mmCIF file of C-alpha atoms in Angstrom:
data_model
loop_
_atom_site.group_PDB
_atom_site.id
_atom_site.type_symbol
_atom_site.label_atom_id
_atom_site.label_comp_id
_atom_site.label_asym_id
_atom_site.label_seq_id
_atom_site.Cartn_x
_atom_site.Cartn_y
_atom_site.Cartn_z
ATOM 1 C CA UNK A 1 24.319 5.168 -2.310
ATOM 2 C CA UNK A 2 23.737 1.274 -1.507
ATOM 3 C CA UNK A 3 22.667 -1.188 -4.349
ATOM 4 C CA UNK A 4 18.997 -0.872 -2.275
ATOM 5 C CA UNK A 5 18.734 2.545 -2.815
ATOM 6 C CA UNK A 6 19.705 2.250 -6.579
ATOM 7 C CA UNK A 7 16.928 0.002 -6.975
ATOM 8 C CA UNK A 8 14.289 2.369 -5.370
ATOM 9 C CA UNK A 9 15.308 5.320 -7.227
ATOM 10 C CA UNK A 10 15.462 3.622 -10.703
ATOM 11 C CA UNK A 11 12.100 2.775 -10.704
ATOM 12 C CA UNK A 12 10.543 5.861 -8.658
ATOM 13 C CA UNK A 13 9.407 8.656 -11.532
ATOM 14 C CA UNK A 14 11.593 11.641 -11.642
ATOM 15 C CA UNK A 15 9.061 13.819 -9.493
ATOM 16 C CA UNK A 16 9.183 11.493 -6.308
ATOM 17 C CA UNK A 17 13.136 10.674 -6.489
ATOM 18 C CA UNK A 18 13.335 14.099 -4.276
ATOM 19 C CA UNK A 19 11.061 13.186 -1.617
ATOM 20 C CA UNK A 20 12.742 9.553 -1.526
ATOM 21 C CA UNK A 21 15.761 10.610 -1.018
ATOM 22 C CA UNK A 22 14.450 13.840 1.414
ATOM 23 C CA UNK A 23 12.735 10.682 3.478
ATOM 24 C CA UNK A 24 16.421 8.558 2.973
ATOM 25 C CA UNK A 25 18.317 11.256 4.331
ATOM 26 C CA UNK A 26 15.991 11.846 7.115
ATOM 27 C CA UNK A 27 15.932 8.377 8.432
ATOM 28 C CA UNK A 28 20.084 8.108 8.470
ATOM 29 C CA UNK A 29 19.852 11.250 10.248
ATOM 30 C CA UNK A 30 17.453 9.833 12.584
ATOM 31 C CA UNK A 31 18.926 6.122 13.299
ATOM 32 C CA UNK A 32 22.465 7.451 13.718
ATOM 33 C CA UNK A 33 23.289 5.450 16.619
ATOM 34 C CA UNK A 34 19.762 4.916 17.692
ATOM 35 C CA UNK A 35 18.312 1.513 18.363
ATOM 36 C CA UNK A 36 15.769 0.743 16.226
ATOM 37 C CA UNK A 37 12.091 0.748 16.253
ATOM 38 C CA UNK A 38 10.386 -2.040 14.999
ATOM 39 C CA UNK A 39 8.110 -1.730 11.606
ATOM 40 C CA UNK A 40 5.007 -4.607 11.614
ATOM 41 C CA UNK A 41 3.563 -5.106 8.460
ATOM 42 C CA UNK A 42 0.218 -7.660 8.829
ATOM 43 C CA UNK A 43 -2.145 -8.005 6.841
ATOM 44 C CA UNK A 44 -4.373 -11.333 5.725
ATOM 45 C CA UNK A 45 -3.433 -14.020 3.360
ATOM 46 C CA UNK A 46 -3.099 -13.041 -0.422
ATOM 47 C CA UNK A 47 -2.323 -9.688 0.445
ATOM 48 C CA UNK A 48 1.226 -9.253 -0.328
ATOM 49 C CA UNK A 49 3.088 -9.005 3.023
ATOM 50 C CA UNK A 50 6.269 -10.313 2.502
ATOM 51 C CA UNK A 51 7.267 -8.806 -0.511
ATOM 52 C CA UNK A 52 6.459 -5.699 0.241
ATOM 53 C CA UNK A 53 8.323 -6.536 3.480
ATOM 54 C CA UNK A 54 11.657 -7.040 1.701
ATOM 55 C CA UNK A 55 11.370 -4.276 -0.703
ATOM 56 C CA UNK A 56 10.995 -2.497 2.547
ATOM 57 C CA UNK A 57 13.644 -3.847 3.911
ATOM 58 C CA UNK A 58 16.104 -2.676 1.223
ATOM 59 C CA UNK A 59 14.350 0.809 0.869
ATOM 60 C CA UNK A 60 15.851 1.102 4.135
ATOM 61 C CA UNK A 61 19.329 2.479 4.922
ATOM 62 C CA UNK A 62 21.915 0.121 4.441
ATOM 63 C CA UNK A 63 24.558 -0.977 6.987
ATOM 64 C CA UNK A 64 27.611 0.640 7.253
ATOM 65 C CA UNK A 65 28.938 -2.030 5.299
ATOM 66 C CA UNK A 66 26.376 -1.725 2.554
ATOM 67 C CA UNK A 67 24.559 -5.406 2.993
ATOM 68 C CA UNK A 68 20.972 -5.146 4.149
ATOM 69 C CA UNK A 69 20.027 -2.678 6.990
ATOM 70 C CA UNK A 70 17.183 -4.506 7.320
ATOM 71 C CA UNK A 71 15.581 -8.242 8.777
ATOM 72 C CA UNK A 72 12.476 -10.143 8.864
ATOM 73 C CA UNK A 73 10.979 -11.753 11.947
ATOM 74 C CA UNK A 74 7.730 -13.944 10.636
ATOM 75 C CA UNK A 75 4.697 -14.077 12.352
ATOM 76 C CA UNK A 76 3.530 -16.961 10.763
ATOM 77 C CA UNK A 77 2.203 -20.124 13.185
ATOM 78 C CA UNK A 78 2.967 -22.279 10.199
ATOM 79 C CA UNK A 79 6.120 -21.329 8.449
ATOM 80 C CA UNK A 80 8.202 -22.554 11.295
ATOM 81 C CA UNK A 81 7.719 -26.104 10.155
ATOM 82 C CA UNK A 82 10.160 -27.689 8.064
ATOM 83 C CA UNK A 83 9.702 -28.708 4.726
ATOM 84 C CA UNK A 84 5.712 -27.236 4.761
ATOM 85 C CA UNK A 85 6.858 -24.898 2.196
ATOM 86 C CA UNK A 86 3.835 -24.950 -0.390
ATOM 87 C CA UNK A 87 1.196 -24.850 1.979
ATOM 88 C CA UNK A 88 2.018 -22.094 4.391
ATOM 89 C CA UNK A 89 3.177 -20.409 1.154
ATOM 90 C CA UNK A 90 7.092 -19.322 2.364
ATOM 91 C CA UNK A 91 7.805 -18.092 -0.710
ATOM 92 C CA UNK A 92 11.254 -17.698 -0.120
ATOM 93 C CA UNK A 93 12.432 -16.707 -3.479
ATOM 94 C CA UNK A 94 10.329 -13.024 -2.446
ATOM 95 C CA UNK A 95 13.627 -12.873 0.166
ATOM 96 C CA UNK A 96 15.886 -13.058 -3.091
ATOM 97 C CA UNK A 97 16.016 -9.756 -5.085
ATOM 98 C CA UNK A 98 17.908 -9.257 -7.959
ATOM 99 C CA UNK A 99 19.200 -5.070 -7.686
ATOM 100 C CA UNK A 100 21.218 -3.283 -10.576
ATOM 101 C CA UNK A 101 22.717 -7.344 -11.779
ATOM 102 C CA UNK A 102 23.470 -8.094 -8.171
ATOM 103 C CA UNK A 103 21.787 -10.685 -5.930
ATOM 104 C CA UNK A 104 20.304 -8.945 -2.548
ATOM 105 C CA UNK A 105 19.554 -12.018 0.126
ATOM 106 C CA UNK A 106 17.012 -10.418 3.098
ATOM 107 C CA UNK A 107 17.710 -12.224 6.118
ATOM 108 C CA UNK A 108 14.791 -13.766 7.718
ATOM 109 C CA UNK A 109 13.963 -15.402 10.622
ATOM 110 C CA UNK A 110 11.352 -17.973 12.685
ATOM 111 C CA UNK A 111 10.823 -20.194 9.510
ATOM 112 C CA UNK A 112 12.177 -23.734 9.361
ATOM 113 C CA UNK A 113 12.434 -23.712 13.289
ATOM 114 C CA UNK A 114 10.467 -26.845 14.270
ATOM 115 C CA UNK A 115 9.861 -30.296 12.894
ATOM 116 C CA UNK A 116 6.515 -31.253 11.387
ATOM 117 C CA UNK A 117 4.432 -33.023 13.817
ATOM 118 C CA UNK A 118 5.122 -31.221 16.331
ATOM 119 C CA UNK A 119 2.947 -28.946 18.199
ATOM 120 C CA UNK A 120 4.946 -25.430 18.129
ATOM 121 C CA UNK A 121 3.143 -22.590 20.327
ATOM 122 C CA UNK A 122 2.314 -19.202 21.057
ATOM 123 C CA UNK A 123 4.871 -19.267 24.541
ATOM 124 C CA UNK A 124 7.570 -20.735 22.144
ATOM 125 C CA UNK A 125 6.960 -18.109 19.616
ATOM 126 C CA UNK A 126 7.549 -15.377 22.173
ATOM 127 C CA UNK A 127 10.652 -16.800 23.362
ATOM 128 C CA UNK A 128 12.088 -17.611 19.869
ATOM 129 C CA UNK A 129 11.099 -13.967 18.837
ATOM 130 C CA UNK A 130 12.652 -12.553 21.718
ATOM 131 C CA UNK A 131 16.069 -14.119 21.004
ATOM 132 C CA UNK A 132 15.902 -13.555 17.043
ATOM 133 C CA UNK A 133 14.464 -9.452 17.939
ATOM 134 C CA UNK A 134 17.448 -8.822 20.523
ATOM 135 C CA UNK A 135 19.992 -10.324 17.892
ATOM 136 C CA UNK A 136 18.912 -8.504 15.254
ATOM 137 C CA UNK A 137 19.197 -4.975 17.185
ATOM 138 C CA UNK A 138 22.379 -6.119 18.737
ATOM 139 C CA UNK A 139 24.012 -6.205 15.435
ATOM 140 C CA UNK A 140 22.586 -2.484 15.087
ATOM 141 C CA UNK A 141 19.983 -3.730 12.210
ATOM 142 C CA UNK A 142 16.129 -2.903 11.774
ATOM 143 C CA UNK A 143 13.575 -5.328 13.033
ATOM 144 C CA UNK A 144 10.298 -5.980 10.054
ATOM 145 C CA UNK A 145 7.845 -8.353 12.051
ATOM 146 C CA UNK A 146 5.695 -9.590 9.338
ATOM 147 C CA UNK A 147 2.619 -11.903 9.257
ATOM 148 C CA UNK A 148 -1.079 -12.876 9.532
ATOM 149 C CA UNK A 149 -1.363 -14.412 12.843
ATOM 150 C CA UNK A 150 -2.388 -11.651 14.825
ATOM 151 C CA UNK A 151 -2.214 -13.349 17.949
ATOM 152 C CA UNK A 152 1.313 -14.117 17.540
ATOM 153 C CA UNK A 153 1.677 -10.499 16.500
ATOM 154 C CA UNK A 154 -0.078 -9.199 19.383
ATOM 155 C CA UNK A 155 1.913 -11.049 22.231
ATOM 156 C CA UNK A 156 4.929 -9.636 21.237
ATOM 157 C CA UNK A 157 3.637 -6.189 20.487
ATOM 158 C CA UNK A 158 1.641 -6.244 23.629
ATOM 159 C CA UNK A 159 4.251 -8.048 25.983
ATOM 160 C CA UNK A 160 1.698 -11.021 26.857
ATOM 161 C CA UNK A 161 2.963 -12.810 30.144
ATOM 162 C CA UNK A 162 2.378 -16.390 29.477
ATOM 163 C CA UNK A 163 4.170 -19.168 31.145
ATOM 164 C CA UNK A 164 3.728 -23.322 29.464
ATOM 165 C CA UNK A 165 0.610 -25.174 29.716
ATOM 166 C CA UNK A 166 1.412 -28.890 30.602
ATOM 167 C CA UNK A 167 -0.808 -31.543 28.896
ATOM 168 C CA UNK A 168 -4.046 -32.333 31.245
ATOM 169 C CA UNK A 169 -4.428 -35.803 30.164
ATOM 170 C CA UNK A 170 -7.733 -36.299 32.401
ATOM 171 C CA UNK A 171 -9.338 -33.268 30.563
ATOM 172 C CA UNK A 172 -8.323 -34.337 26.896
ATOM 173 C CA UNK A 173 -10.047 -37.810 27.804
ATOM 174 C CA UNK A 174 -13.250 -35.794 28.699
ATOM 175 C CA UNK A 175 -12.870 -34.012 25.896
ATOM 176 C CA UNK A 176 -12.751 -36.687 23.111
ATOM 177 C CA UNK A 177 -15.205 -37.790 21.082
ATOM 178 C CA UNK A 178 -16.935 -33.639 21.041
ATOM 179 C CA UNK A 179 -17.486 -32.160 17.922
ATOM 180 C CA UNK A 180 -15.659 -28.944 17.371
ATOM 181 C CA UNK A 181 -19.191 -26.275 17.502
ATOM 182 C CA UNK A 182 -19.353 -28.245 21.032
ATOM 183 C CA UNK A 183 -15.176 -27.240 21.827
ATOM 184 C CA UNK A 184 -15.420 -23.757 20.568
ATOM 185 C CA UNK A 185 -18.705 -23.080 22.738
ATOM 186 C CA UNK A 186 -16.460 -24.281 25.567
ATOM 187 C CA UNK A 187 -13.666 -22.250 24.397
ATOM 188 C CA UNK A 188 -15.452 -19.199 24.248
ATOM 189 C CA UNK A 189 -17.418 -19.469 27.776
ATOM 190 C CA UNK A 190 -14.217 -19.919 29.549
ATOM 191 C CA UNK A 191 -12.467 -16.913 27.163
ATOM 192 C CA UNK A 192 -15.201 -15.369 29.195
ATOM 193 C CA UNK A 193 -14.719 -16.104 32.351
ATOM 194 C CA UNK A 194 -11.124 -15.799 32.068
ATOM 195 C CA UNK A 195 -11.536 -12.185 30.442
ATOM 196 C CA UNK A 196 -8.727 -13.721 27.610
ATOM 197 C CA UNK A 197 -8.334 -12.548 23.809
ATOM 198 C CA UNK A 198 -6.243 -15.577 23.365
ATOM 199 C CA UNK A 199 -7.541 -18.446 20.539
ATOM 200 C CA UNK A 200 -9.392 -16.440 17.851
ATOM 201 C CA UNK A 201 -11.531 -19.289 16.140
ATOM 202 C CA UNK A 202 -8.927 -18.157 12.986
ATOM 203 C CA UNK A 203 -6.470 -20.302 15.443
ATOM 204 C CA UNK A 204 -8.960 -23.552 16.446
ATOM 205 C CA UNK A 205 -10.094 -24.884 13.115
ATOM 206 C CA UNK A 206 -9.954 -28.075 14.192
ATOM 207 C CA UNK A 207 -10.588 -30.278 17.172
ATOM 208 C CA UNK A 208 -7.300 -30.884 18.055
ATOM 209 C CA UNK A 209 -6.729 -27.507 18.406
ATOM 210 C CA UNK A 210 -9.764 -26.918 20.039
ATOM 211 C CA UNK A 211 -8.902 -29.208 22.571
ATOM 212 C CA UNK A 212 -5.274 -27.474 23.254
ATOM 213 C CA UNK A 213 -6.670 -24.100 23.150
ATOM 214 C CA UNK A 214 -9.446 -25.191 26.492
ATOM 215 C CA UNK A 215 -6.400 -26.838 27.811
ATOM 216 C CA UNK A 216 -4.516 -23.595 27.976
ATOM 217 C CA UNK A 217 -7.406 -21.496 29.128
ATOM 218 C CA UNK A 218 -8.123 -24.064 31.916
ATOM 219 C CA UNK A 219 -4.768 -24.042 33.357
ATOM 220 C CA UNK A 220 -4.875 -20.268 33.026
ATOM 221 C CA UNK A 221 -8.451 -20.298 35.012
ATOM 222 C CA UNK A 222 -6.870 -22.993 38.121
ATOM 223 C CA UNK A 223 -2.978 -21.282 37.906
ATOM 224 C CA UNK A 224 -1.696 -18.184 38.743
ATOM 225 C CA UNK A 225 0.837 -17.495 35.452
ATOM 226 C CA UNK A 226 4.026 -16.996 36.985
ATOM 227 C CA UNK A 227 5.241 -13.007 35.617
ATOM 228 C CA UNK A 228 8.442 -13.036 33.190
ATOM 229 C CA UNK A 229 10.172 -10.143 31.468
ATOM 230 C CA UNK A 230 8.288 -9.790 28.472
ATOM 231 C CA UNK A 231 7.915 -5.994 27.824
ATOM 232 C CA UNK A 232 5.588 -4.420 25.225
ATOM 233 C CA UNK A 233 7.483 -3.834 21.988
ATOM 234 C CA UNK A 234 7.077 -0.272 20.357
ATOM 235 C CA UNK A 235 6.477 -0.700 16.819
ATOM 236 C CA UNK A 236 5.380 1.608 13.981
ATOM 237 C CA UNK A 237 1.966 -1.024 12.364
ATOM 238 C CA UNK A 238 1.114 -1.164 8.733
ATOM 239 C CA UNK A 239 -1.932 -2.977 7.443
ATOM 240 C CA UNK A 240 -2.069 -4.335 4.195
ATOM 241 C CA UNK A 241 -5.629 -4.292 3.290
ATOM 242 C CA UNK A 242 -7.071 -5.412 0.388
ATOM 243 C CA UNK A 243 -10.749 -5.675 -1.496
ATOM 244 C CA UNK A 244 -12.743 -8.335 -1.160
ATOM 245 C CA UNK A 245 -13.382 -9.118 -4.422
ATOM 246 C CA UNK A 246 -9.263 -8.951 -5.485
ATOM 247 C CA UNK A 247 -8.486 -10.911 -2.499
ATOM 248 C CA UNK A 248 -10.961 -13.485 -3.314
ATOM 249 C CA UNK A 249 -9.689 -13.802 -6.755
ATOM 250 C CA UNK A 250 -6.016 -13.821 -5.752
ATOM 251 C CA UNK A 251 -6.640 -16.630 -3.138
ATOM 252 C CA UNK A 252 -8.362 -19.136 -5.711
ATOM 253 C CA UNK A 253 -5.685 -17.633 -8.578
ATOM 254 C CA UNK A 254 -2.868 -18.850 -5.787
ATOM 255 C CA UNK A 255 -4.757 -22.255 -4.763
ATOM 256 C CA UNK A 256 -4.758 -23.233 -8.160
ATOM 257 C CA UNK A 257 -1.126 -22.018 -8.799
ATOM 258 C CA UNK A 258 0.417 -24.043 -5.628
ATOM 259 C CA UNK A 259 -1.654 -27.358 -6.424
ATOM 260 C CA UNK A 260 -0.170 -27.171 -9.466
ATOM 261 C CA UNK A 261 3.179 -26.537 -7.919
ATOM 262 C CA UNK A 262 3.023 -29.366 -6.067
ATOM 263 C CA UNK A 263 1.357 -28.960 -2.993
ATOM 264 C CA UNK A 264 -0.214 -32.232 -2.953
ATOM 265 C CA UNK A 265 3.086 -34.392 -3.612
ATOM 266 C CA UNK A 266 4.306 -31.712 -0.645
ATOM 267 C CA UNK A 267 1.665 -33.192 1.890
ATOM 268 C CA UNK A 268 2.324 -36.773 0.660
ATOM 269 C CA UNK A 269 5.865 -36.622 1.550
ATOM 270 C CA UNK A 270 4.608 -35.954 4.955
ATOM 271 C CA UNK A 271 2.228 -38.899 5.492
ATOM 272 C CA UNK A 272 5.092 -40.625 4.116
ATOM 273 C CA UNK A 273 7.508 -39.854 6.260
ATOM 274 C CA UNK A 274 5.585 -41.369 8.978
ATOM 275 C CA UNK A 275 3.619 -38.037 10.485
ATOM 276 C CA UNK A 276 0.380 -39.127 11.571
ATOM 277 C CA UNK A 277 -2.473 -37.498 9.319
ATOM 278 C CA UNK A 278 -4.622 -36.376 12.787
ATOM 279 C CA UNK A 279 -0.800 -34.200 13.491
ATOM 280 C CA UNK A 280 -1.012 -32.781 9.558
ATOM 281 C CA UNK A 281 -4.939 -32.070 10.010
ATOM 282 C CA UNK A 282 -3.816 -30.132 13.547
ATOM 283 C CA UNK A 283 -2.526 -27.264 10.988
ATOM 284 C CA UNK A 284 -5.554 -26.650 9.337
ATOM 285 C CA UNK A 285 -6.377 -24.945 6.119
ATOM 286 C CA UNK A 286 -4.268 -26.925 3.039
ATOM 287 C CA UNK A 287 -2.786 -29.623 5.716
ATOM 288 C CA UNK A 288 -6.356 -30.232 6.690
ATOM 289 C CA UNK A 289 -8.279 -30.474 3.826
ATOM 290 C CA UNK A 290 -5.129 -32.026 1.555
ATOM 291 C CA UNK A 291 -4.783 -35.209 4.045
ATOM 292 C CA UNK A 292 -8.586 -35.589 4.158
ATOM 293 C CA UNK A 293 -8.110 -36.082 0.249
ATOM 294 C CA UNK A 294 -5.116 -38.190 0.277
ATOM 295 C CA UNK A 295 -6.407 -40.604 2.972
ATOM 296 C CA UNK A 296 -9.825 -41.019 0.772
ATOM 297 C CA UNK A 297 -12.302 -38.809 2.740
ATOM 298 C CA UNK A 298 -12.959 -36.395 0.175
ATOM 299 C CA UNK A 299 -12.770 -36.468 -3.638
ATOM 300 C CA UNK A 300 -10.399 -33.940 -5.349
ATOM 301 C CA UNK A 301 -13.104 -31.547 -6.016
ATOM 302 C CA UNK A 302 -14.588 -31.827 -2.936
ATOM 303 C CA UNK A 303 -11.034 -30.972 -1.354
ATOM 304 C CA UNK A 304 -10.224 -28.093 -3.789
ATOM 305 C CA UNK A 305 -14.159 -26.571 -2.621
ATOM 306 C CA UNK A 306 -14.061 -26.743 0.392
ATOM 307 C CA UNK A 307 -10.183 -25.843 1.023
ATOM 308 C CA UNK A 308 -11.262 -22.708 -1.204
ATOM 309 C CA UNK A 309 -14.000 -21.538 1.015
ATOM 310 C CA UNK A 310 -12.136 -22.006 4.044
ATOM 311 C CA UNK A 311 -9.085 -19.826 2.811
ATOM 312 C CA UNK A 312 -11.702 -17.110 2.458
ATOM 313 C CA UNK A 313 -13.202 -18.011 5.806
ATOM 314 C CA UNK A 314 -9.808 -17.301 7.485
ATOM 315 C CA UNK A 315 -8.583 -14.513 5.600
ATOM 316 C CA UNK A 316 -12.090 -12.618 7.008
ATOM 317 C CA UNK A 317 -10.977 -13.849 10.643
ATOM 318 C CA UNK A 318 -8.367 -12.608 9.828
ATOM 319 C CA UNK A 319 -9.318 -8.554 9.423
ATOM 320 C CA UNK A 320 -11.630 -9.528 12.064
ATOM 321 C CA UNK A 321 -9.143 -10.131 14.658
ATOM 322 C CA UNK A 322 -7.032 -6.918 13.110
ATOM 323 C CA UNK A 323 -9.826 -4.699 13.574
ATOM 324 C CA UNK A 324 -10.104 -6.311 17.169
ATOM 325 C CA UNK A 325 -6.411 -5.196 17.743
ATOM 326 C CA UNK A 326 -7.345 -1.659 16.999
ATOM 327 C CA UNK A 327 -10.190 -1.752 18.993
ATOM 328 C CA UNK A 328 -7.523 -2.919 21.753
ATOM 329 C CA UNK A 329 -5.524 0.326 21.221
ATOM 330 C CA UNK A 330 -3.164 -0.252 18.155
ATOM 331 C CA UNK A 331 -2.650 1.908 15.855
ATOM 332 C CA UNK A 332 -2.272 0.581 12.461
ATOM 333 C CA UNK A 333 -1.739 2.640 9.172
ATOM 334 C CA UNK A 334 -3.513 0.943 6.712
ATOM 335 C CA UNK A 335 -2.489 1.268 3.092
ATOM 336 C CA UNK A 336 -3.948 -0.455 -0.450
ATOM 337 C CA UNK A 337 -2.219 -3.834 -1.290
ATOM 338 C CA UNK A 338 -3.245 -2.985 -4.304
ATOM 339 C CA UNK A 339 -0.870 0.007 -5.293
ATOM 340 C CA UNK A 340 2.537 0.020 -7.034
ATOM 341 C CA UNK A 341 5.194 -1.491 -4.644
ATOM 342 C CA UNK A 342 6.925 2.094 -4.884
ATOM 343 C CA UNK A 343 4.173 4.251 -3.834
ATOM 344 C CA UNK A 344 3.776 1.563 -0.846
ATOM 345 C CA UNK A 345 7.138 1.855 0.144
ATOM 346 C CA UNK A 346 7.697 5.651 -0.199
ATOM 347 C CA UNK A 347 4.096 5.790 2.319
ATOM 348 C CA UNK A 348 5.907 3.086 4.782
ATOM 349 C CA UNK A 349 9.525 5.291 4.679
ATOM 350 C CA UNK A 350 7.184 8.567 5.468
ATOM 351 C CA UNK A 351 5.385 7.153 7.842
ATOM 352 C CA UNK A 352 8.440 5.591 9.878
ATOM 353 C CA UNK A 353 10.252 9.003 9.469
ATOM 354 C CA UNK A 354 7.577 10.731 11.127
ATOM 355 C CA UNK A 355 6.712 7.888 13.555
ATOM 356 C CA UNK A 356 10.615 8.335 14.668
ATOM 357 C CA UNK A 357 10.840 12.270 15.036
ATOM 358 C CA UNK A 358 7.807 11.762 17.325
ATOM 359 C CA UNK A 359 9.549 9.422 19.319
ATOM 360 C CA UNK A 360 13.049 11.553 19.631
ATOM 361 C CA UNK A 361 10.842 14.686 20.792
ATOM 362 C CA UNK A 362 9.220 12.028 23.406
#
């Protein structure tokens, strides 16, 4: 038995070690030389995704050589910045376990893959996800996609054929100088009219944004988007869902703990390195409201209220846009964030058993 599996069945109780080890024995049985489906675990901020993601991870069967049988693809549109580690809330230490004395690294992937300042997208998501997804079942491992930006998650999952927008320099001149209720209402009519689920307002909280988002949905209106092999991915979805009263206490609990941590000093470093404020207040949320602060258009408590109601605001687009997804024909198993990691884990391992038996009598 791997150093992953010791771990899960020291801390399962006595009357669920059978049934863990039932499910174990299962799933080797099943992946023997099998590529691998692909397990998504989303859910919205505060909810506990990625460490129940790598407890997953080693819950699953180990490599032949006993390391990890498992990696992480994020689906974060923020963690792929460099050194915007507070504020998109990495927490990279939850990808370093300690099992029976021995350190357990969970390889990850699509964070730290862009500068800051930059303007990463959804068509270099896909591409980057592609190349990390067909590495990671080339070496015969198991794919975990987890995140909260469910469009990210859905172009992959769905196969979305998108092709790059060029910068329309004409309409960005028109553009200037709207507010951003007047840019969304434009967003959304031509979201109409192009029959697109593309730029939930979760993704165009600000005007830049805005601006990019009506950019890309022009072009698609005018331009035919040239087809490229981007096939639907099949993938077994869990949901991490979470009450609204815990997740509103664990967001303000985690403000306060990563202002503390340095989150400010974090954003600082930015403005200091020379990135324009308008390119930190493109990523929203923290970057947004944190800049405002530092540049002297808010006070601190004005910053810390309003940055606290718009976590909350986004976490509810969030489940909004999931509950879209389903509505779109996904199927995703929700469970409660708020259970013991075990008992999450041991519903995850069932689940992806079964899910794989269906797909060998397919």
């Amino acid at each position: 038995m791997y150093l992953c599996h010791q771990k899960m069945a020291k801390i399962l109780p006595l009357d669920k070690k059978r049934k863990f080890f039932f499910v174990l024995f299962s799933l080797n049985r099943i992946f023997a030389g099998r590529m691998q489906q692909m397990i998504t675990i989303l859910g919205p901020t505060a909810s506990g995704k990625t460490p129940l993601a790598t407890a997953l991870a080693c819950a699953l069967p180990a490599s032949p050589d006993g390391s990890v049988g498992a990696e992480i693809l994020s689906a974060d549109s923020r963690q792929v910045y460099r050194r915007m580690d507070i504020g998109t809330g990495k927490d990279l230490a939850d990808y370093h376990l300690e099992v029976s004395g021995s350190a357990v690294d969970v390889p990850y992937h699509l964070i730290d893959i862009a500068e800051p300042g930059t303007k990463y997208n959804l068509f270099q998501y896909q591409q980057d996800f592609r190349d990390a997804y067909n590495n990671i079942i080339g070496r015969g491992k198991r794919p975990i996609l987890c995140g909260g930006t469910g469009l990210y998650i859905e172009a992959v999952l769905k196969g979305y054929q998108l092709s790059p927008v060029p910068q329309n320099p004409d309409l960005r001149a028109r553009l200037e100088g709207k507010t951003l209720e007047e840019l969304t209402q434009m967003l959304e009519e031509l979201k109409a009219r192009n029959g697109s689920h593309m730029h939930n307002t979760t993704d165009v909280d600000s005007c830049q944004r805005a601006i990019r988002a009506i950019e890309i949905e022009e072009y698609n209106l005018h331009t035919p988007t040239e087809k490229r092999e981007m096939p639907p991915i099949p993938s077994l979805i869990i949901g991490v869902s979470i009450d609204r009263e815990a997740r509103r206490e664990k967001i303000t609990r985690r403000l306060k703990a990563r202002l503390e941590e340095g989150m400010i000093e974090e954003v600082r470093g930015l403005l200091q390195e020379g990135i324009p404020a308008d390119d930190l207040i493109y990523y929203g949320l923290e970057y947004k409201y944190l800049t405002e602060y530092l540049v002297g258009k808010s006070t601190y408590d004005e910053m810390f209220s309003r940055l606290e109601i718009a976590i909350h605001q986004f976490a509810k687009r969030q489940m909004t846009w999931f509950r879209g997804m389903e509505r779109r024909g996904f199927t995703i198993h929700w469970i409660d964030a708020l259970q013991p990691m075990d008992v999450k884990v041991d519903e995850i391992l069932k689940l992806y058993s079964k899910s794989e038996i269906e797909n060998i009598k397919l």
